[in-house]
Structure formats: C-alpha cells, structure tokens
PDB file of C-alpha atoms and ligand atoms in Angstrom:
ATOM      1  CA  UNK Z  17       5.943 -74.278  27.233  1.00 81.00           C
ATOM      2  CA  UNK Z  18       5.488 -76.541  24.252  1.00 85.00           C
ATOM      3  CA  UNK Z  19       2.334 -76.998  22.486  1.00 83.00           C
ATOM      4  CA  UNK Z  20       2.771 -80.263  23.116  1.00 84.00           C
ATOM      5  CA  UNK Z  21       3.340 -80.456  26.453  1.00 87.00           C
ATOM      6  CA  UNK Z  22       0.471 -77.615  26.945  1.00 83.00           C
ATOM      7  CA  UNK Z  23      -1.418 -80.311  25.264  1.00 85.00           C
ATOM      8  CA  UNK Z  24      -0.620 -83.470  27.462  1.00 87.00           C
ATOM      9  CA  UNK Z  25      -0.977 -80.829  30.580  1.00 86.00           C
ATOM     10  CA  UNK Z  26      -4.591 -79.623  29.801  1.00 86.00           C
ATOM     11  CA  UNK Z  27      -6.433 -82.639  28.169  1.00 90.00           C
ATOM     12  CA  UNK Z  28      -4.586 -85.751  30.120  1.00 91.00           C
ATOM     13  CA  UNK Z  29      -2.691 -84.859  33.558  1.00 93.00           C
ATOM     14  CA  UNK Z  30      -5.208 -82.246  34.822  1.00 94.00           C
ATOM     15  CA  UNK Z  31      -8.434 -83.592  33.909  1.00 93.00           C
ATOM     16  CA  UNK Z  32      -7.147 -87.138  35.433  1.00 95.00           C
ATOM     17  CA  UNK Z  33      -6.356 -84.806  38.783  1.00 95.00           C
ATOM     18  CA  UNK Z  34      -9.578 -83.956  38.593  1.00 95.00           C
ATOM     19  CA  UNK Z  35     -10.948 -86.849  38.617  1.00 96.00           C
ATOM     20  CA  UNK Z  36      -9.111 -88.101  41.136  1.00 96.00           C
ATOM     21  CA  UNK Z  37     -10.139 -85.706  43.284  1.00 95.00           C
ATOM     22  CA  UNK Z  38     -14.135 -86.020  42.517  1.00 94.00           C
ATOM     23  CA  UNK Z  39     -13.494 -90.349  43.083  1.00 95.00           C
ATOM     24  CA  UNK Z  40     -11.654 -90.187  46.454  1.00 95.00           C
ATOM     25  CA  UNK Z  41     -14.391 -87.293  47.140  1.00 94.00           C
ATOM     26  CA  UNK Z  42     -15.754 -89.244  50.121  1.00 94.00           C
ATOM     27  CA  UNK Z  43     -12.451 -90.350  51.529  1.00 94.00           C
ATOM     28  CA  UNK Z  44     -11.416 -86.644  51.563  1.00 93.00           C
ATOM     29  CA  UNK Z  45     -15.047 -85.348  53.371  1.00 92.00           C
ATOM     30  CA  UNK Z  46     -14.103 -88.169  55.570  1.00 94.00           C
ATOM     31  CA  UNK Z  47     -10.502 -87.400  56.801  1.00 92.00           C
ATOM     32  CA  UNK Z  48     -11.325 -83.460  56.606  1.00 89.00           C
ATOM     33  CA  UNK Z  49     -13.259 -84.266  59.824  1.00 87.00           C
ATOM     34  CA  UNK Z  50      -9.308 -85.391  61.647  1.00 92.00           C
ATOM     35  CA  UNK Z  51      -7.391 -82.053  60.626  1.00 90.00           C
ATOM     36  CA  UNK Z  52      -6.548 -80.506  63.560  1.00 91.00           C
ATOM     37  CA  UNK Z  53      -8.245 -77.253  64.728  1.00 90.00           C
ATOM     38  CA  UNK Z  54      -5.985 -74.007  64.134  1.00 94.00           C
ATOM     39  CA  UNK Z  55      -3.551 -72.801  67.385  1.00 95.00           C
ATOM     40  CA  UNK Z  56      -4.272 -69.082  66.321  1.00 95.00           C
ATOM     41  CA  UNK Z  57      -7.314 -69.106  66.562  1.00 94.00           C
ATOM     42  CA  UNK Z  58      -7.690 -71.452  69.843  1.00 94.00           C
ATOM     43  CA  UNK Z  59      -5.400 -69.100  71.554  1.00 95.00           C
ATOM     44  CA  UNK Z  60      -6.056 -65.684  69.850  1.00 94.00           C
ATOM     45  CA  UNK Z  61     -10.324 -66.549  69.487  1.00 91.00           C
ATOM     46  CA  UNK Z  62      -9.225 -64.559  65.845  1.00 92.00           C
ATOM     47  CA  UNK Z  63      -9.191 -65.335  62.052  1.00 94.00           C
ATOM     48  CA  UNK Z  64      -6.248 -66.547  60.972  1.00 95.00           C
ATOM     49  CA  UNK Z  65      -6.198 -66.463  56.662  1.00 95.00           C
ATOM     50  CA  UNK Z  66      -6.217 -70.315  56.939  1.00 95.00           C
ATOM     51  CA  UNK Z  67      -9.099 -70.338  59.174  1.00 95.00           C
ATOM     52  CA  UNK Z  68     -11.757 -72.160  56.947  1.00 94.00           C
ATOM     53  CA  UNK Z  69      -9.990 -73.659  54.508  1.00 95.00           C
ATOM     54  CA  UNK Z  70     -11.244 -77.095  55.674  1.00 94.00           C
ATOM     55  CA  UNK Z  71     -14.432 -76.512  56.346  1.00 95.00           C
ATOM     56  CA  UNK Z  72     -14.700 -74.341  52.805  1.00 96.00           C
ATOM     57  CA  UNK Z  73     -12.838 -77.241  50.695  1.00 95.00           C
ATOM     58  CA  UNK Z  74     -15.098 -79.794  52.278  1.00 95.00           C
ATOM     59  CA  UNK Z  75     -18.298 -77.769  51.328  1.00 96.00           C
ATOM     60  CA  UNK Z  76     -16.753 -77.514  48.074  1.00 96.00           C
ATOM     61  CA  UNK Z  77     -16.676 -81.056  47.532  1.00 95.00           C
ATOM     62  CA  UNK Z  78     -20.391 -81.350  48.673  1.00 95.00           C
ATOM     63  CA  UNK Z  79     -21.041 -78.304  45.884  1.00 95.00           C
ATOM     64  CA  UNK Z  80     -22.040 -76.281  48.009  1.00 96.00           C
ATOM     65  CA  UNK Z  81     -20.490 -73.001  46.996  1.00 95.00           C
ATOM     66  CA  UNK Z  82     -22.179 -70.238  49.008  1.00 95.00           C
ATOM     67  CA  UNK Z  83     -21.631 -72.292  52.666  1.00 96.00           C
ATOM     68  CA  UNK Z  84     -17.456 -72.656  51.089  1.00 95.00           C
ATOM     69  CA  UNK Z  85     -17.644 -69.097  51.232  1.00 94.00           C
ATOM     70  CA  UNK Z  86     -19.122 -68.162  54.279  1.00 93.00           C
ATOM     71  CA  UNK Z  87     -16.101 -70.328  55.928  1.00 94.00           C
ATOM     72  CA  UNK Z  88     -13.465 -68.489  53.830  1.00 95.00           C
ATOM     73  CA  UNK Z  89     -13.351 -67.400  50.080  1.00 95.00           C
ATOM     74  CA  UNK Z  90      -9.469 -68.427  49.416  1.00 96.00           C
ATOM     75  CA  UNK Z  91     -10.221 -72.134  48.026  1.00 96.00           C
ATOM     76  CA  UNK Z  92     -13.277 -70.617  45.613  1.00 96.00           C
ATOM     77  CA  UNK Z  93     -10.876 -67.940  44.321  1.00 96.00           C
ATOM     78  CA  UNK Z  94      -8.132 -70.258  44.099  1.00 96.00           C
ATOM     79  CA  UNK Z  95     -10.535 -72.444  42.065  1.00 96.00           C
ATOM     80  CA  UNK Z  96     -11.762 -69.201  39.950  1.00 96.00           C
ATOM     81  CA  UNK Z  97      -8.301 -68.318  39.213  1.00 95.00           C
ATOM     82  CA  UNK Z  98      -6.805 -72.108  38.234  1.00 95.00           C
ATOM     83  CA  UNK Z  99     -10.005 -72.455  36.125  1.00 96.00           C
ATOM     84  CA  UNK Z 100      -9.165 -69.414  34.238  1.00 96.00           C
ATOM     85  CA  UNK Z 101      -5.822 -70.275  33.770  1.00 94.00           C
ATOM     86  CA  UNK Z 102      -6.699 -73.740  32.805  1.00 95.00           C
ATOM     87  CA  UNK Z 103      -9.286 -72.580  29.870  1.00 95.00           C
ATOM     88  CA  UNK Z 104      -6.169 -70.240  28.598  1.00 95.00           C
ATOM     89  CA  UNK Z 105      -3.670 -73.892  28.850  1.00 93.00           C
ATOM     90  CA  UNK Z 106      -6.437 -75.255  26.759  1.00 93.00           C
ATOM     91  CA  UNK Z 107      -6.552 -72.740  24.520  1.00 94.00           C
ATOM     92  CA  UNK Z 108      -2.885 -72.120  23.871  1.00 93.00           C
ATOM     93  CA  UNK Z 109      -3.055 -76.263  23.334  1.00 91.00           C
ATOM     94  CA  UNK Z 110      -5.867 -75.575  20.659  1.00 91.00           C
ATOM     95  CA  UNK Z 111      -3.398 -73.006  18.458  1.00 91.00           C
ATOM     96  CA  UNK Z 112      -5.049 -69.720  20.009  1.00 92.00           C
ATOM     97  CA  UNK Z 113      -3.793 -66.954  22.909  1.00 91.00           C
ATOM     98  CA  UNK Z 114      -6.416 -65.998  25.264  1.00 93.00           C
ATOM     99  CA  UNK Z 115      -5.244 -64.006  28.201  1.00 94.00           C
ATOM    100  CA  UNK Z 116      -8.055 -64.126  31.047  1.00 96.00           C
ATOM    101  CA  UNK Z 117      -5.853 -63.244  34.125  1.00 95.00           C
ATOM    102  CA  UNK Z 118      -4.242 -60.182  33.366  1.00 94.00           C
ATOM    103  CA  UNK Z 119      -0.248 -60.627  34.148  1.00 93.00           C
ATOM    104  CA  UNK Z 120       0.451 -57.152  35.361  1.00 94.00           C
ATOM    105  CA  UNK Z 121       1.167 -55.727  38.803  1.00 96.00           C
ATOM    106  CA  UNK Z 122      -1.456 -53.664  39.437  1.00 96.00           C
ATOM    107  CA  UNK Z 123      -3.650 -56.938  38.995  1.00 94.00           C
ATOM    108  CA  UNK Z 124      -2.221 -59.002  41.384  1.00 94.00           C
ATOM    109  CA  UNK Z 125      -1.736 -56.247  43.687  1.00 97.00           C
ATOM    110  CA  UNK Z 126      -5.932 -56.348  43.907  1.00 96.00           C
ATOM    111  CA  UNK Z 127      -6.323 -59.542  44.400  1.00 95.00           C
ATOM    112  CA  UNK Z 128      -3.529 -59.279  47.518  1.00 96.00           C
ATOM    113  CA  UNK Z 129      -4.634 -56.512  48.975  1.00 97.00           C
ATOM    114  CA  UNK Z 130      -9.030 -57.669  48.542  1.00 96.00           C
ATOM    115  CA  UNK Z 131      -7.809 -60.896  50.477  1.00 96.00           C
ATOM    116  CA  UNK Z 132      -5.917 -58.857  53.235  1.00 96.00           C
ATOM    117  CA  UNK Z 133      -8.755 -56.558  53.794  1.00 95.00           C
ATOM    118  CA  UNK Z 134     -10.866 -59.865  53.989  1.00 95.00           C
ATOM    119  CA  UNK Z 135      -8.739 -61.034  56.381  1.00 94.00           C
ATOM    120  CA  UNK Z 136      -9.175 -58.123  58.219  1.00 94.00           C
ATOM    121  CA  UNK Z 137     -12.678 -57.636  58.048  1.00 93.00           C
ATOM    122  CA  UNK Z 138     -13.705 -61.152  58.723  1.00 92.00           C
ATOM    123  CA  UNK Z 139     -12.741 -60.820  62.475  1.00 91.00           C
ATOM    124  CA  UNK Z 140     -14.105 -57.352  62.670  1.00 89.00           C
ATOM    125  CA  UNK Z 141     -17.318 -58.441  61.307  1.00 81.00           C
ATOM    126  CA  UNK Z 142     -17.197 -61.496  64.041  1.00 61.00           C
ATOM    127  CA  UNK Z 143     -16.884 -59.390  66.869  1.00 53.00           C
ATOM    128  CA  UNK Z 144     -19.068 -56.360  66.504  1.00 49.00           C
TER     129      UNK Z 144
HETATM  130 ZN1   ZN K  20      -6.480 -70.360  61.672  1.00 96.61          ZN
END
C-alpha cells in the first residue's frame, strides 16, 4: 500500500466510518433490539461463538465496556485488534513502521485457540 493511499485510508475514510457509526448510534441501539435470537442456542440451550455479539456491540455503543464483555469478548477484541492496526496505518501514513500486532503464526495461533477455549468455557461456566 501507498503512502498515499495509507494516508487517505487512516485520516479520511476510517475516521468518517467512525463517525458514522457514533451519529446513527441510536438508530443502531434501536434496530439491535429486532435481530433475531440465535437457533443454536434456542434449540441446543448452548453458546454458540456468535452468541452475544448483539447484546455486546450494543453495550459497546452505550460505552459500556465491562457489560460488552460479560455478553461475549469477540467485538472488544475485534475493536482492540483494528485499533492497533489502525495506529500502525497511521503511522506508516506519518513516514514511520510500527509493528503492534505481531504477523507471525504462533501469534495468531493464541489469539485462535484463547477464543476457542472461551467458547468452550463460557457454556461450562453457565452450567455448573
Ligand atoms: Zn448463538
């Protein structure tokens, strides 16, 4: 990727997504409430990994970080991550490398196999 384009990505297109979001904030608590629930979990009473995603975004929205991740931590890692890699977009816009997320293997193998055992877990914990 261009400098350029690096620079149009991080300082116009994502910051305007982000706005968008935080304006239509309302209209997205609002329609959150219409999702329908999840047939897994209706039929199975477990956990599926979507299972909260809904509920967490929404509390996101309303900035309230520690009920998002008592729903399901996916969206606030998701968040964590994109942030990351958005400071290092900015960064390589600005003339400098930073390298937050490591891009190795072993790295993403973690984060794959902490949000399986999550997965897990999260229905274990339910039920005991
Ligand atoms: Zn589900």
């Amino acid at each position: 990727m261009s400098k350029k384009s690096a620079s149009i990505l991080s300082f116009i297109v994502i910051p305007l997504f982000i706005l968008s979001i935080i304006i239509s904030r309302k209209a997205l608590i609002y329609i959150s409430g219409y999702y329908p629930e999840c047939l897994f979990h209706k039929f199975t009473g477990l956990l599926c990994p979507a299972c909260g995603n809904t509920r967490a975004v929404t509390a996101i929205l309303k900035l309230r970080f520690v009920e998002a991740a008592s729903y399901n931590i996916t969206p606030l890692i998701a968040i964590i991550i994109c942030t990351a890699l958005y400071i290092e977009l900015c960064m390589y816009a600005m003339g400098k490398r930073v390298i937050i997320i490591p891009r190795n293997n072993y790295f993403l193998g973690g984060v794959l196999a902490f949000m399986c055992i999550y997965y897990i877990l999260r229905n274990v914990v339910l039920f005991i």
